[in-house]
Coordinates of C-alpha atoms in Angstrom, one line a residue:
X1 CA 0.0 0.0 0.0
X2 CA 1.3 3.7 -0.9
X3 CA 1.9 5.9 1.7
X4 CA -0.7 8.1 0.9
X5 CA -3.3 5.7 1.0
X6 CA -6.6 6.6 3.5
X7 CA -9.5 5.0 4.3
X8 CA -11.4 8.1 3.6
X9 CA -10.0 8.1 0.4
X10 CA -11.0 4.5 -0.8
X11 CA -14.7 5.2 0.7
X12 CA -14.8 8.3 -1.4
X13 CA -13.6 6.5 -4.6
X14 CA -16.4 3.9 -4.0
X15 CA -19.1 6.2 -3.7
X16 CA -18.0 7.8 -6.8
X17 CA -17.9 4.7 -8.9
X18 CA -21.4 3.7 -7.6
X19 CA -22.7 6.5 -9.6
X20 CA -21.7 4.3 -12.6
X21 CA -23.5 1.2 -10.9
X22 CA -26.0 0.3 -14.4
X23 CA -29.2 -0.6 -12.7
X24 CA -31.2 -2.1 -16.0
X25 CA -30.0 -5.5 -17.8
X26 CA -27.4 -5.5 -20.1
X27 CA -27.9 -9.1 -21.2
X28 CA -28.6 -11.4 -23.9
X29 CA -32.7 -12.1 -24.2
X30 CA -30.6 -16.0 -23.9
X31 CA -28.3 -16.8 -21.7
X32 CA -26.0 -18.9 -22.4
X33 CA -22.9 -19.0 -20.2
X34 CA -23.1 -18.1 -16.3
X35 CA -19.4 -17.9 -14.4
X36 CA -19.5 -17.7 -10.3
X37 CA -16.0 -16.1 -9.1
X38 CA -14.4 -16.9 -5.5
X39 CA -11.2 -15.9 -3.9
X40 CA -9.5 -17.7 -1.0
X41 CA -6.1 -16.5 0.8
X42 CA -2.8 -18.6 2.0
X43 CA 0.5 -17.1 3.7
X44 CA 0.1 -13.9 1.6
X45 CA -1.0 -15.1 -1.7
X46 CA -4.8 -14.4 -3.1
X47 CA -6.0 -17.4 -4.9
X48 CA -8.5 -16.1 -7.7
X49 CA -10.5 -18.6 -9.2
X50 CA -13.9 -18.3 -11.4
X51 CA -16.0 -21.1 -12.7
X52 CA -17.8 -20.9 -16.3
X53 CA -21.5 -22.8 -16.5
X54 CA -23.8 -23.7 -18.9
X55 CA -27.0 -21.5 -18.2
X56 CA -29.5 -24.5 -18.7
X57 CA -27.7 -27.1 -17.6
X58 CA -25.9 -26.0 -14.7
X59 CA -23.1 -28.0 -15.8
X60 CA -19.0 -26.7 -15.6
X61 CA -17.4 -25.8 -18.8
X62 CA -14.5 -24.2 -17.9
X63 CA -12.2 -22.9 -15.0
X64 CA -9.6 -20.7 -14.2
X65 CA -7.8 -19.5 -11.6
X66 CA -4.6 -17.4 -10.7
X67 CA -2.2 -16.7 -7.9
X68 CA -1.0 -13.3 -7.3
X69 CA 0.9 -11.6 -4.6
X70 CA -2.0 -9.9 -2.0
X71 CA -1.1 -6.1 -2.3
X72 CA -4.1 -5.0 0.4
X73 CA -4.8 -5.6 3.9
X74 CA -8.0 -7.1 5.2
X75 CA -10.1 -4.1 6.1
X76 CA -14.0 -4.4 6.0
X77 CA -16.0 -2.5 3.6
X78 CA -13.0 -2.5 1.4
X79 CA -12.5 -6.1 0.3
X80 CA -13.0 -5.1 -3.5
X81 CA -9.8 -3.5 -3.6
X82 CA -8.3 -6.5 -2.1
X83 CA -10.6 -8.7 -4.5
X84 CA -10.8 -7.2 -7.6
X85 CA -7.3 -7.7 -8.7
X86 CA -7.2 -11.9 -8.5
X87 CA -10.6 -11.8 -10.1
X88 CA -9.8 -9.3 -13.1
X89 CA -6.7 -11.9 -13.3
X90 CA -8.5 -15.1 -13.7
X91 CA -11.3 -13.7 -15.9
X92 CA -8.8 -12.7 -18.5
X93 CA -7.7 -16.7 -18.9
X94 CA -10.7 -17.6 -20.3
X95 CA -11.7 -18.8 -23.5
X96 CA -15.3 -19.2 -22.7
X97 CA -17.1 -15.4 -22.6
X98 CA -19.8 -15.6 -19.3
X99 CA -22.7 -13.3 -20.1
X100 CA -23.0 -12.6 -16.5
X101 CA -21.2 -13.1 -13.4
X102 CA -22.2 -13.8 -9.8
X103 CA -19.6 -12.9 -7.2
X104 CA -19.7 -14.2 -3.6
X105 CA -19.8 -10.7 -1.9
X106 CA -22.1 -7.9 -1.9
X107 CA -22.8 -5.3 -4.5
X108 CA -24.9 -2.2 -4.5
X109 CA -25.9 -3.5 -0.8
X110 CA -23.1 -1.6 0.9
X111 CA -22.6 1.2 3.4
X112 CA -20.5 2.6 0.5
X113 CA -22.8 1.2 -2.5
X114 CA -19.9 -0.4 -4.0
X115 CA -18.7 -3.7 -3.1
X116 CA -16.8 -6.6 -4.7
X117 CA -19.7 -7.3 -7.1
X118 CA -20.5 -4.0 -8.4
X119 CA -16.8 -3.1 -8.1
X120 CA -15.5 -5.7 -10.1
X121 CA -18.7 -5.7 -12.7
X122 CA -17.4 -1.8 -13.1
X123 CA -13.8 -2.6 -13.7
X124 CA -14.2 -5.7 -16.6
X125 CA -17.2 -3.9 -17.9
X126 CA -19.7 -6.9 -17.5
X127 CA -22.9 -7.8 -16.0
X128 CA -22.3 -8.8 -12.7
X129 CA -24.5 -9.7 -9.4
X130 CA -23.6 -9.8 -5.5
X131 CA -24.7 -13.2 -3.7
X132 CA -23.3 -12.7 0.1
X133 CA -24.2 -14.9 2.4
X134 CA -24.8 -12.2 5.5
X135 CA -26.0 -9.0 5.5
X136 CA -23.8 -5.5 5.5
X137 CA -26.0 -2.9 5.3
X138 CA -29.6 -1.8 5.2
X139 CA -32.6 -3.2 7.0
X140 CA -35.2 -5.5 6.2
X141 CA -38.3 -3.8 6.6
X142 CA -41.8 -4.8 8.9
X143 CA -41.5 -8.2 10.6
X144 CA -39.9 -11.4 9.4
X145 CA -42.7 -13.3 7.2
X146 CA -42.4 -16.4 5.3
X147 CA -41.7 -15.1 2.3
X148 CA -38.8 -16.0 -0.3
X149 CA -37.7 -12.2 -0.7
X150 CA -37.6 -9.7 1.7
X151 CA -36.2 -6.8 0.1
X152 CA -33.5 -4.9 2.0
X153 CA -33.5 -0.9 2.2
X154 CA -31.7 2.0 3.4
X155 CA -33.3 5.1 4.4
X156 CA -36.5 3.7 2.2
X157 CA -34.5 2.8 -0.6
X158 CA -34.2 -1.0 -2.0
X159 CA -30.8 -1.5 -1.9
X160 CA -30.7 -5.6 -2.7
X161 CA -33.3 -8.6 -1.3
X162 CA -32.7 -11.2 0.9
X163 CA -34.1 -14.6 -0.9
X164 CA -34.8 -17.6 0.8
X165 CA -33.4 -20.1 -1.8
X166 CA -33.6 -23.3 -0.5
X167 CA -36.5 -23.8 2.6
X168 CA -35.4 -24.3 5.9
X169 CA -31.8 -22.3 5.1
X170 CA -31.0 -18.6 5.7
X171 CA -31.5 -16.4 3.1
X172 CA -28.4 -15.0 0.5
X173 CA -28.3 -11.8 0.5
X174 CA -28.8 -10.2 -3.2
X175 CA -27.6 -7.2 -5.0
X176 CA -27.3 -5.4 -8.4
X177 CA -23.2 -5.4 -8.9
X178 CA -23.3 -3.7 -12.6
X179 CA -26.1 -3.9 -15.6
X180 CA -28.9 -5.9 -13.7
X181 CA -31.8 -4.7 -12.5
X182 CA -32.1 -6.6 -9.1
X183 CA -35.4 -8.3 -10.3
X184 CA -33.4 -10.0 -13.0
X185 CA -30.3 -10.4 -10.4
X186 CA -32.9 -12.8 -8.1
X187 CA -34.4 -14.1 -10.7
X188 CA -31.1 -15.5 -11.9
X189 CA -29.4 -16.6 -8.7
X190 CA -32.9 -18.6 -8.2
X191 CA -32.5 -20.1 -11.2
X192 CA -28.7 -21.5 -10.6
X193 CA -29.6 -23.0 -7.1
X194 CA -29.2 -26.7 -7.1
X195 CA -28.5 -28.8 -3.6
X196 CA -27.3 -26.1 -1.7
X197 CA -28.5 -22.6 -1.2
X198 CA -25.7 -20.8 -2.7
X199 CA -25.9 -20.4 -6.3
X200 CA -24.1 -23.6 -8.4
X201 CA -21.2 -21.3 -10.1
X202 CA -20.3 -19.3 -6.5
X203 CA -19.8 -22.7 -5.1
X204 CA -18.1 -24.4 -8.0
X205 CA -15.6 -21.3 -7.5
X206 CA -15.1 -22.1 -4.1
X207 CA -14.2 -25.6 -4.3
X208 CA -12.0 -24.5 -7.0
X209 CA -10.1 -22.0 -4.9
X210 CA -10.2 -24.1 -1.6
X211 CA -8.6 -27.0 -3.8
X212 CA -5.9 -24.8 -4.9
X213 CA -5.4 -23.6 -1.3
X214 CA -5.1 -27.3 -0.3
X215 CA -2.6 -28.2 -3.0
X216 CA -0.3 -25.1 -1.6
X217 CA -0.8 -26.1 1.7
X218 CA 0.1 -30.1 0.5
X219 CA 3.2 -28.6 -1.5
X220 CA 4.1 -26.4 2.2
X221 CA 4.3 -29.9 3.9
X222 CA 6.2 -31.8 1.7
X223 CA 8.7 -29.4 0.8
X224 CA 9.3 -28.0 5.0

């Protein structure tokens, strides 16, 4: 980190790119490839890895992942800028073009209304949507019903939805990253729950990037 790095001044730049947050689809009336996009951490290394999936079938076409030096300390509200850069790097590997993204983190849904999701969507110019499996910011409104989707506000703004996807689990917590309207974002993330009740390509991601942390870890062992 430069010297001249502030907290204030990272908040300030988030605010300022959420006023490029697109809040209305950008995608194809088909979709045809969905990716989900994890990153893990081991011993000062950020483990980037995203997972490509046919739309329909749910099924994994293609993986990548990458292994980069982490330049950023862990500092809530400000995991994009550790994020972004191991995610930007594995995207660029693949063949396979997603149509749409979902990132395990929040979006538009943050005290700063820029998170991973919307940060990320912003920097690779793609649609992209924030799954998060607790909530940051914002309230859910009236008292807790049965409903699938609550939607979450802020000062009487929506600001994302939490959606029961699977009965008897908590909810994940959904927001617009970039070029979703969040009807479409939940209607999406719905649509790619299989067994669990995070979305197939998040978790496809995840055991990517937790294998990868293994095999390091397996490599540490032998080699001390």
């Amino acid at each position: 980190m430069k010297p001249t790095f502030s907290v204030k001044k990272a908040h300030e730049t988030q605010l300022q790119m959420s006023k490029n947050i697109v809040f209305e689809d950008g995608l194809p009336e088909k979709i045809q490839f969905i990716a989900g996009v994890d990153i893990a951490y081991m011993k000062g290394t950020s483990i980037g890895a995203v997972a490509v999936l046919n739309y329909d079938s749910l099924k994994l076409v293609e993986s990548q992942t990458t292994f980069c030096k982490t330049c950023f300390p862990y500092i809530p509200t400000l995991l994009s800028f550790r994020e972004v850069p191991p995610a930007v790097l594995c995207i660029k590997k693949l063949r396979t073009k997603p149509e749409v993204f979902l990132i395990d983190g929040h979006g538009f849904a943050h005290p700063y209304h820029c998170g991973f999701a919307s940060h990320l969507g912003l920097v690779i110019n793609k649609p992209t949507i924030g799954v998060a499996k607790s909530k940051l910011f914002g309230e859910i409104e009236g008292n807790k019903t049965e409903r699938d989707i609550d939607f979450l506000k802020h000062k009487g703004e929506v600001i994302g939805a939490a959606v029961i996807t699977k009965r008897g689990c908590k909810p994940v917590y959904v927001s617009v990253g970039h070029m979703t309207s969040l009807e479409t974002a939940i209607k999406i993330v719905k649509h790619c729950v299989h067994q669990d009740r995070i979305p197939e390509p998040i978790l496809k991601a995840h055991e990517i990037a937790t294998t990868e942390k293994r095999k390091i870890n397996i490599a540490s062992a032998t080699n001390s």
